[in-house]
Coordinates of C-alpha atoms and ligand atoms in Angstrom, one line a residue:
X1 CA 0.0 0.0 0.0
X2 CA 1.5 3.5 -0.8
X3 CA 0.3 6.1 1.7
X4 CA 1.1 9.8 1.2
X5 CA 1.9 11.4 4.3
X6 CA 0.7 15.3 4.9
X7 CA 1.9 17.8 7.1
X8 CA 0.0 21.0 6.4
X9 CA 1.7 24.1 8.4
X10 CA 0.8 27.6 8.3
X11 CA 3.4 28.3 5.3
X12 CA 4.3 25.3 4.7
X13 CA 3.3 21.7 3.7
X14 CA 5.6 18.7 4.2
X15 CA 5.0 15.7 2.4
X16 CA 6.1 11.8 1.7
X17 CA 4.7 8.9 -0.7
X18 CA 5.9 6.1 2.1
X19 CA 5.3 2.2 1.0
X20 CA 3.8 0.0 3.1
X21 CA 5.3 -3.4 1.1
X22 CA 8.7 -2.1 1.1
X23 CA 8.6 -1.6 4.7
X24 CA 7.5 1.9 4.8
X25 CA 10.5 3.3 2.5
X26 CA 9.8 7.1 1.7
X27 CA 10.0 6.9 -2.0
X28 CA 8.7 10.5 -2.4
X29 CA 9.6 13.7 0.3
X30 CA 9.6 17.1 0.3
X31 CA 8.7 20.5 1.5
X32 CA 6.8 23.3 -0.3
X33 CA 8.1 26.0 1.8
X34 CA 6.5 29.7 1.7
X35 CA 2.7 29.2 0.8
X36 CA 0.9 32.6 0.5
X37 CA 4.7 34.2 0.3
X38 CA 6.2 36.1 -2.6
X39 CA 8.6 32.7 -3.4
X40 CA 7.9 29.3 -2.1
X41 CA 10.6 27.1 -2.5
X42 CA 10.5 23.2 -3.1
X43 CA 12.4 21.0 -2.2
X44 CA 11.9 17.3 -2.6
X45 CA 13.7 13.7 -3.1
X46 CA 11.7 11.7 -5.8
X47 CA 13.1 8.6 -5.5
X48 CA 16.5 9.8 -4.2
X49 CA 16.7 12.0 -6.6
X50 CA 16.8 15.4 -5.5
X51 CA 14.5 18.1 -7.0
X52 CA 14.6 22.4 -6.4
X53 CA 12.6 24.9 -7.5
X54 CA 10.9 28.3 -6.5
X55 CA 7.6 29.4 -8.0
X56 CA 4.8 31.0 -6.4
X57 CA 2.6 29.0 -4.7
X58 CA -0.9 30.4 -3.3
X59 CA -2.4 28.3 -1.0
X60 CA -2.6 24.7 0.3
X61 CA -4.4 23.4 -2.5
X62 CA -1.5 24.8 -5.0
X63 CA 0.7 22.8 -2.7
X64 CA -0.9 19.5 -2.8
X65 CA -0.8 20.2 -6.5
X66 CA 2.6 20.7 -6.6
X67 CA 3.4 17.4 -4.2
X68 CA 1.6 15.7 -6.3
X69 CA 3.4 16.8 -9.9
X70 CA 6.4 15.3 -8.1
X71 CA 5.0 12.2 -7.2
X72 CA 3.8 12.0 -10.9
X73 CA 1.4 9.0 -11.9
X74 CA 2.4 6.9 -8.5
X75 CA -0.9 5.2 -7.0
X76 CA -2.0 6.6 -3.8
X77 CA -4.0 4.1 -1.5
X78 CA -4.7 6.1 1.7
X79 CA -3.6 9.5 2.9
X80 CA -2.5 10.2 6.4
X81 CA -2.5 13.9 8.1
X82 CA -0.8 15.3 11.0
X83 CA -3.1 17.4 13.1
X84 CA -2.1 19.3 15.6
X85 CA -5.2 19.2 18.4
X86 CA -8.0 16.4 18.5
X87 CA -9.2 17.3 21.9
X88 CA -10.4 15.0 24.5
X89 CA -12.4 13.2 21.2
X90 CA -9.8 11.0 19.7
X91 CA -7.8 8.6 21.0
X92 CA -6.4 6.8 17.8
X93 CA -6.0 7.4 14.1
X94 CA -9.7 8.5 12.7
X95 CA -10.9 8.2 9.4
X96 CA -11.7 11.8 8.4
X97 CA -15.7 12.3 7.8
X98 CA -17.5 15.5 7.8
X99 CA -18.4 15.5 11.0
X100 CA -14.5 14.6 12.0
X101 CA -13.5 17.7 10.1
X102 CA -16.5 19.6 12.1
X103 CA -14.8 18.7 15.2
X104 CA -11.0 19.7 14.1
X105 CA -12.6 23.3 13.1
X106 CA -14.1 23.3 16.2
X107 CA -10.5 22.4 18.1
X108 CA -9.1 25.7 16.3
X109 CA -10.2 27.4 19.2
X110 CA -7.6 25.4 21.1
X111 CA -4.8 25.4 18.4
X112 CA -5.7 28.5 16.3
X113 CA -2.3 28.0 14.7
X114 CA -1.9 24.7 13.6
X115 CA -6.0 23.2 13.0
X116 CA -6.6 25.3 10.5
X117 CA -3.7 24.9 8.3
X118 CA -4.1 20.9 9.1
X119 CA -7.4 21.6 7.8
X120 CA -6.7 23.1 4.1
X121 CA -4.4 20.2 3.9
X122 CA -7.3 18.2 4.1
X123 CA -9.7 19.6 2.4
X124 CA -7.2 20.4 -0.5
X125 CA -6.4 16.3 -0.9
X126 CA -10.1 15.4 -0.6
X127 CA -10.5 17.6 -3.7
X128 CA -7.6 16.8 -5.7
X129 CA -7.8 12.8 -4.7
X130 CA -10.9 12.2 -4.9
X131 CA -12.3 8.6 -3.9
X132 CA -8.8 8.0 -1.5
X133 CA -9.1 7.6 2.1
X134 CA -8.2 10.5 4.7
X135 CA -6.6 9.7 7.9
X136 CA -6.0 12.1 10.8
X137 CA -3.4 11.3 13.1
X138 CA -3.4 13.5 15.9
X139 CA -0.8 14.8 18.6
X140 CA -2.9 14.7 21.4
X141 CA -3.8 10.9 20.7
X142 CA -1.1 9.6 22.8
X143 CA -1.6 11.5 25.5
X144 CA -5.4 10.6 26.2
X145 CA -4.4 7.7 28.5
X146 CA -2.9 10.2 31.2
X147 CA -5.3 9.7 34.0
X148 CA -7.5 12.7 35.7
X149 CA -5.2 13.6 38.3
X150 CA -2.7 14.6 35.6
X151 CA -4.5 16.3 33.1
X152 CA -7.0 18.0 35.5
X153 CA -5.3 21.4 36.8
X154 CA -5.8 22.9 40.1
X155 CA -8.2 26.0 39.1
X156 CA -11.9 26.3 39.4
X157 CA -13.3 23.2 37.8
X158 CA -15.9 25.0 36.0
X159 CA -13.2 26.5 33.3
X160 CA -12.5 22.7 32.4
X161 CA -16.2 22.2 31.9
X162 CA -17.0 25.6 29.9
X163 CA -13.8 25.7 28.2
X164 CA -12.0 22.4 28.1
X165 CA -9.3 23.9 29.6
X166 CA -6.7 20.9 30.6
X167 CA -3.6 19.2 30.2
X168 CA -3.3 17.6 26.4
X169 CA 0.5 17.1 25.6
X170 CA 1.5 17.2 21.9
X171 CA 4.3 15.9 20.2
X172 CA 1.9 12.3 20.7
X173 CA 3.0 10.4 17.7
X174 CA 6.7 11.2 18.2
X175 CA 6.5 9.6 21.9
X176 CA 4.4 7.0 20.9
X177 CA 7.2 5.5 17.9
X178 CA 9.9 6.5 20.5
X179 CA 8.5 4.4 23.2
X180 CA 7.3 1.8 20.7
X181 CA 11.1 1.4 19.8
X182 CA 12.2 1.4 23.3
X183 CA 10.1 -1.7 24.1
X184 CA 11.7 -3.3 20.9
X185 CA 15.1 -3.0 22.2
X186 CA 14.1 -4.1 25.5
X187 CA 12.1 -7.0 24.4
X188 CA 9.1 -6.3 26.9
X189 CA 5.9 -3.9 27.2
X190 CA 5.8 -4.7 30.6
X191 CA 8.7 -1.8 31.0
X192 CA 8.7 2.0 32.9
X193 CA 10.2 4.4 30.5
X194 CA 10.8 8.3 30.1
X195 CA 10.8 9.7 26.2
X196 CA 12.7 13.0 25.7
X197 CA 11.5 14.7 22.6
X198 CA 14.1 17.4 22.5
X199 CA 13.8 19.2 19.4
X200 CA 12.9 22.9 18.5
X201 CA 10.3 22.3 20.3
X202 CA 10.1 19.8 23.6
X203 CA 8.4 17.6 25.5
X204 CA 8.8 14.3 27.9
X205 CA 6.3 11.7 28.3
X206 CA 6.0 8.9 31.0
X207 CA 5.0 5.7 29.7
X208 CA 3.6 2.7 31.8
X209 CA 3.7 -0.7 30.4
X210 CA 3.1 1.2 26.7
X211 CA 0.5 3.8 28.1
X212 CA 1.5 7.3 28.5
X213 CA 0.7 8.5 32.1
X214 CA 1.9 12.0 31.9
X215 CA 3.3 14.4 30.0
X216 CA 5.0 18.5 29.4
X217 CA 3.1 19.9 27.4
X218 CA 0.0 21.0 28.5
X219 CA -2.9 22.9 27.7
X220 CA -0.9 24.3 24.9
X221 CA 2.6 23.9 23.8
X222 CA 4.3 26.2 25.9
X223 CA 4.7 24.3 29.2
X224 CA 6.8 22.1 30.4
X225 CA 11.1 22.5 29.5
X226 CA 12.8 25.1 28.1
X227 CA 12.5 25.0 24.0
X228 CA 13.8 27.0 21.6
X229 CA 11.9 29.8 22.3
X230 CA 9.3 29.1 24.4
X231 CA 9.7 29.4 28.1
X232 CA 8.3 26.1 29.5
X233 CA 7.1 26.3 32.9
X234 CA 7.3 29.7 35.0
X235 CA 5.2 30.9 37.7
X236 CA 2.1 32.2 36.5
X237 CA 2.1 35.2 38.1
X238 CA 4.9 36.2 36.1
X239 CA 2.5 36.7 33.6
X240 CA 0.5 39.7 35.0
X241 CA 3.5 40.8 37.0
X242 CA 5.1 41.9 33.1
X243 CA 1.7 42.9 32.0
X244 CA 1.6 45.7 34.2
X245 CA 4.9 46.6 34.7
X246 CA 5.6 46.8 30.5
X247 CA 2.0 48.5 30.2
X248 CA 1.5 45.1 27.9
X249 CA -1.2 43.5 26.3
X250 CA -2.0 39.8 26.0
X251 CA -0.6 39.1 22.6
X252 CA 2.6 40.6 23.9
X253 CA 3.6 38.8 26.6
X254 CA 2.2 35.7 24.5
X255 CA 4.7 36.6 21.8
X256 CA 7.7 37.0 24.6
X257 CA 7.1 33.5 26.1
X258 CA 6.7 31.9 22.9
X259 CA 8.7 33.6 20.8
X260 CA 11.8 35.2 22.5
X261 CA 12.2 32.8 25.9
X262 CA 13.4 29.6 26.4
X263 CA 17.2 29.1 24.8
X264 CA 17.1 32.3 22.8
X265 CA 16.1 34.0 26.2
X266 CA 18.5 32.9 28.9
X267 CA 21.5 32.8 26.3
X268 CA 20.5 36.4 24.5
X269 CA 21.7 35.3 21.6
X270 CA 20.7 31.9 19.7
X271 CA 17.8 29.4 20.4
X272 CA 19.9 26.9 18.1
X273 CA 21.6 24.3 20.8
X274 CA 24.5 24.3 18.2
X275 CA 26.0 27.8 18.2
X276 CA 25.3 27.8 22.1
X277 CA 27.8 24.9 22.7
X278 CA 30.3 26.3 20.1
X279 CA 30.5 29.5 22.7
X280 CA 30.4 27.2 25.9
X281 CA 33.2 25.7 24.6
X282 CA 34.8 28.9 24.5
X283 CA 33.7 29.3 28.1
X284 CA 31.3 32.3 27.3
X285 CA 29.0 33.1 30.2
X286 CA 25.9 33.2 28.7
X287 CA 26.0 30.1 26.9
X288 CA 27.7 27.7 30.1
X289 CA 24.2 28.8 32.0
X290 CA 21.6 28.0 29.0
X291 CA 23.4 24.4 29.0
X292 CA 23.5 24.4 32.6
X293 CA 20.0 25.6 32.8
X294 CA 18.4 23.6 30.4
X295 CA 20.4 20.4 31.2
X296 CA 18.8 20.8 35.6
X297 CA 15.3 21.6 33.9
X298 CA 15.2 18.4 31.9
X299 CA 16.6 16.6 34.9
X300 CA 14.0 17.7 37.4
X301 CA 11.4 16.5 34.7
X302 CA 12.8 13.0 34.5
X303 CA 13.3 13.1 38.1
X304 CA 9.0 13.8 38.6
X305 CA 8.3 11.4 36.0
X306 CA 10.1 8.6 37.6
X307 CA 8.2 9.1 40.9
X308 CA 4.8 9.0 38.3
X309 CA 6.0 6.1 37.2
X310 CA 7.4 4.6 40.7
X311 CA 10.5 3.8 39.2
X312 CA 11.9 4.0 35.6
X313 CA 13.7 0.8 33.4
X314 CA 14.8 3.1 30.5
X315 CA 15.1 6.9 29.1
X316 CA 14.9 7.3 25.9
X317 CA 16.4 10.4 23.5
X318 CA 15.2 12.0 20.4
X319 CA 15.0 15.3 18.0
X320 CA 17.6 17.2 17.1
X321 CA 19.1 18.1 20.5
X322 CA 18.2 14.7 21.9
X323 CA 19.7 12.8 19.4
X324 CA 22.8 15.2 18.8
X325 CA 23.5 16.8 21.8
X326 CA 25.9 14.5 23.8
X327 CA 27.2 17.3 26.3
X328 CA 23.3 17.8 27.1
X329 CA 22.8 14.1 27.8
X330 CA 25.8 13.8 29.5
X331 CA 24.9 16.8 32.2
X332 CA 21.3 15.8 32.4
X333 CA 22.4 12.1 33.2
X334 CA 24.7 13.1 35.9
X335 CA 21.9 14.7 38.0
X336 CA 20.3 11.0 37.9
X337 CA 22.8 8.6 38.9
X338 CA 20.6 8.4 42.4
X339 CA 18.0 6.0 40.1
X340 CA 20.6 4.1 38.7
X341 CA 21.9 5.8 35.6
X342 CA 25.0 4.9 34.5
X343 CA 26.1 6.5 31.1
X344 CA 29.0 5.2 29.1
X345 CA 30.9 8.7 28.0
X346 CA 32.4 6.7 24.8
X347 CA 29.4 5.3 23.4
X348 CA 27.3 8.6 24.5
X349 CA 29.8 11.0 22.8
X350 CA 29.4 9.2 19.4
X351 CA 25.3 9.4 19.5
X352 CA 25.0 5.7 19.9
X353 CA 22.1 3.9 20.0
X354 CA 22.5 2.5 23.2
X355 CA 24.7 4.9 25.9
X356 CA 24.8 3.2 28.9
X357 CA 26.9 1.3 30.8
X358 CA 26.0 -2.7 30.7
X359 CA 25.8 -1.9 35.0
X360 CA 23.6 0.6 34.6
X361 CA 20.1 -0.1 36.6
X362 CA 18.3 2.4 34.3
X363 CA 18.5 1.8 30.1
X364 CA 19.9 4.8 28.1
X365 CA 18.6 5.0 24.6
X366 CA 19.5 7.5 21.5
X367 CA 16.1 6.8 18.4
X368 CA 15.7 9.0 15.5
X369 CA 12.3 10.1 15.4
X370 CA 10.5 9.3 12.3
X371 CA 6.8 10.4 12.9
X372 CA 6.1 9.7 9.0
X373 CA 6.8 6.5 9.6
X374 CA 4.6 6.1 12.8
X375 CA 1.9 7.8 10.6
X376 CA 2.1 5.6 7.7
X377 CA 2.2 2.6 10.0
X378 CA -1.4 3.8 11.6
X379 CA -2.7 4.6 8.3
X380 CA -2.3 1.0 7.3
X381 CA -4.0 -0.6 10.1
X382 CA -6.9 1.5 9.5
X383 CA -7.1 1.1 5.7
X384 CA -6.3 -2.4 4.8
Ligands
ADP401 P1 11.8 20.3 15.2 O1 11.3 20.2 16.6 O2 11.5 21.6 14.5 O3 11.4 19.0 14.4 P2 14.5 19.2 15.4 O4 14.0 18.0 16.0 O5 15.1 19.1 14.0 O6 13.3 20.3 15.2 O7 15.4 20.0 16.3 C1 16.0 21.2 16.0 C2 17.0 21.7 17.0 O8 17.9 20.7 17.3 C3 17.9 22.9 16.6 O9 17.3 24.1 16.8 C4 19.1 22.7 17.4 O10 19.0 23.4 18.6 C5 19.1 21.2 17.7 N1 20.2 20.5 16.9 C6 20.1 20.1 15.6 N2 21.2 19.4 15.3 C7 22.0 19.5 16.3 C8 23.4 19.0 16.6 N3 24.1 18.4 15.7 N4 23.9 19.3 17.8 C9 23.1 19.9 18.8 N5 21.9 20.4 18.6 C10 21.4 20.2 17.4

């Protein structure tokens, strides 16, 4: 079965022609990068040949249009889309209906970014390829096994009746293909692990015998660690406290914790983990406390979710930071040898797969993401 994978941004729309008989291979990929702008750019691998161009591109429809000019005359047999917020309604992979697509408008009011752009996508491949299956596959999914305790916060309980207003967690198909590997490599479901999605954006997840239990992220995707630019957790009160002493309005002080926090905000200069660690190793101030910083954050997290979990078998690391950063893993680990860590430096220096010592009481794992793939794979079990 082939099974085009869509990833509809605000400007952008990722894509990949994945086939399920040659165990998922991408034989198609690309990005059409710049929708609505004066250039779009694409850039695309049709089978492994690479493929560049600019040319104006209008809208989501245009490019579908253009995804599908490079896949050519390939047969499509299902089509899977990433979407950003499904609420407290799905729990798996849904085939999209009209009333499914009812309810992701209706979840813009929760993700008024990323729904409606997941939406076009849609709405653009039901027209163009007609007759073809749509599949949402939805961030959120993963996460809808936490239990009340977790996802309920302590404010009036009437705003999570009116409003739905409650921990969701996000980056769900990542975690779930990260922890889905982790139980591959230790041969048993029946395991306590800790998935670090540490990318751009970043988020941990606590997973119980293959269910998640808690997570970061929460009612959007600005709590939990330090990212990029967002500020992860801070004391709420912070956010009046700025309000009225910068005479500031909402979409301000939303736009300085998403936007200009996080890395880019303690180091002053870069929200890219590379260039900090080219300065720390130069021993510039500024970048030794965004590693230092970031490194206890992430700690403390694993540190709560192994109490959640009552004890952890294995971590797991992933995204670019999490899969790249060794310096990172290396000074979050240290703060956990109390559980039982033990990393080997050697194999953790040179990104291996697995970085711990063979005495180590807790597993240390390095996994490429690859949420196409986890897509494509739910997308076939749905459409046979
Ligand atoms: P996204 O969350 O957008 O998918 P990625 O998972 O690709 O992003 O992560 C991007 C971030 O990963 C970059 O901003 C950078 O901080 C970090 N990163 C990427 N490559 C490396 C590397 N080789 N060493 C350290 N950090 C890296």
């Amino acid at each position: 079965m082939k099974i085009l994978i869509i990833n509809a941004g605000s400007s952008s729309l990722k894509f990949q022609l994945l086939d399920s008989n040659k165990k998922f291979k991408a034989l198609y990929k690309g990005i059409v990068d710049g929708i609505g702008l004066k250039t779009c750019f694409i850039d695309a691998m049709a089978k492994s040949k690479p493929l560049k161009y600019k040319k104006i591109v209008k809208n989501h429809e245009q490019a579908v249009k253009e995804a599908l000019k490079i896949i050519g005359d390939e047969k499509i047999d299902a089509i899977g889309h990433r979407v950003v917020h499904g609420g407290e309604k799905y729990h798996d992979a849904t085939k999209i209906t009209a009333q499914v697509k009812k309810t992701i408008k209706k979840l813009s009011e929760l993700a008024p970014l990323h729904n409606p752009p997941n939406l076009e996508g849609i709405n653009a491949c039901k027209k163009l390829l007609k007759g073809i299956p749509n599949i949402a596959i939805f961030d959120t999914a993963f996460h809808q096994t936490i239990p009340e305790k977790a996802f309920h916060y302590a404010i009036p309980e009437k705003y999570y009746k009116k409003y739905k207003v409650r921990k969701y967690g996000f980056h769900g198909t990542s975690h779930k293909y990260i922890s889905d590997e982790t139980y591959k490599l230790l041969r048993s479901k029946n395991k306590k692990i800790i998935t670090c999605h540490l990318g751009n954006g970043s988020s941990l997840s606590a997973v119980k015998n293959g269910k998640c239990i808690e997570t970061s992220m929460g009612f959007t995707p600005l709590d939990g660690v330090p990212m990029g630019t967002r500020s992860g957790s801070i004391d709420p009160a912070i956010v009046f406290y700025l309000m009225e002493k910068e005479k500031i309005n909402s979409d301000k002080i939303d736009h300085i914790l998403n936007n200009e926090s996080g890395i880019l905000g303690v180091s002053g200069f870069s929200s890219d983990v590379r260039e900090i660690w080219a300065k720390a190793k130069k021993k510039n101030k500024k970048a030794l406390i965004t590693i230092d910083l970031l490194a206890y954050k992430i700690a403390l997290h694993i540190g709560a979710y192994a109490a959640a979990l009552n004890g952890v078998d294995a971590i797991t690391f992933t995204a670019g930071i999490g899969q790249n950063a060794w310096y990172l893993r290396r000074d979050i680990c240290k703060y956990l040898n109390f559980l039982g860590v033990k990393l080997d430096p050697k194999k953790n220096r040179k990104n291996e797969k697995i970085i711990h010592e063979k005495k180590s009481k807790v597993k240390i794992f390095v996994i490429k993401t690859n949420e196409g793939l986890q897509i494509a794979r739910e997308v076939s079990k749905i459409v046979k």
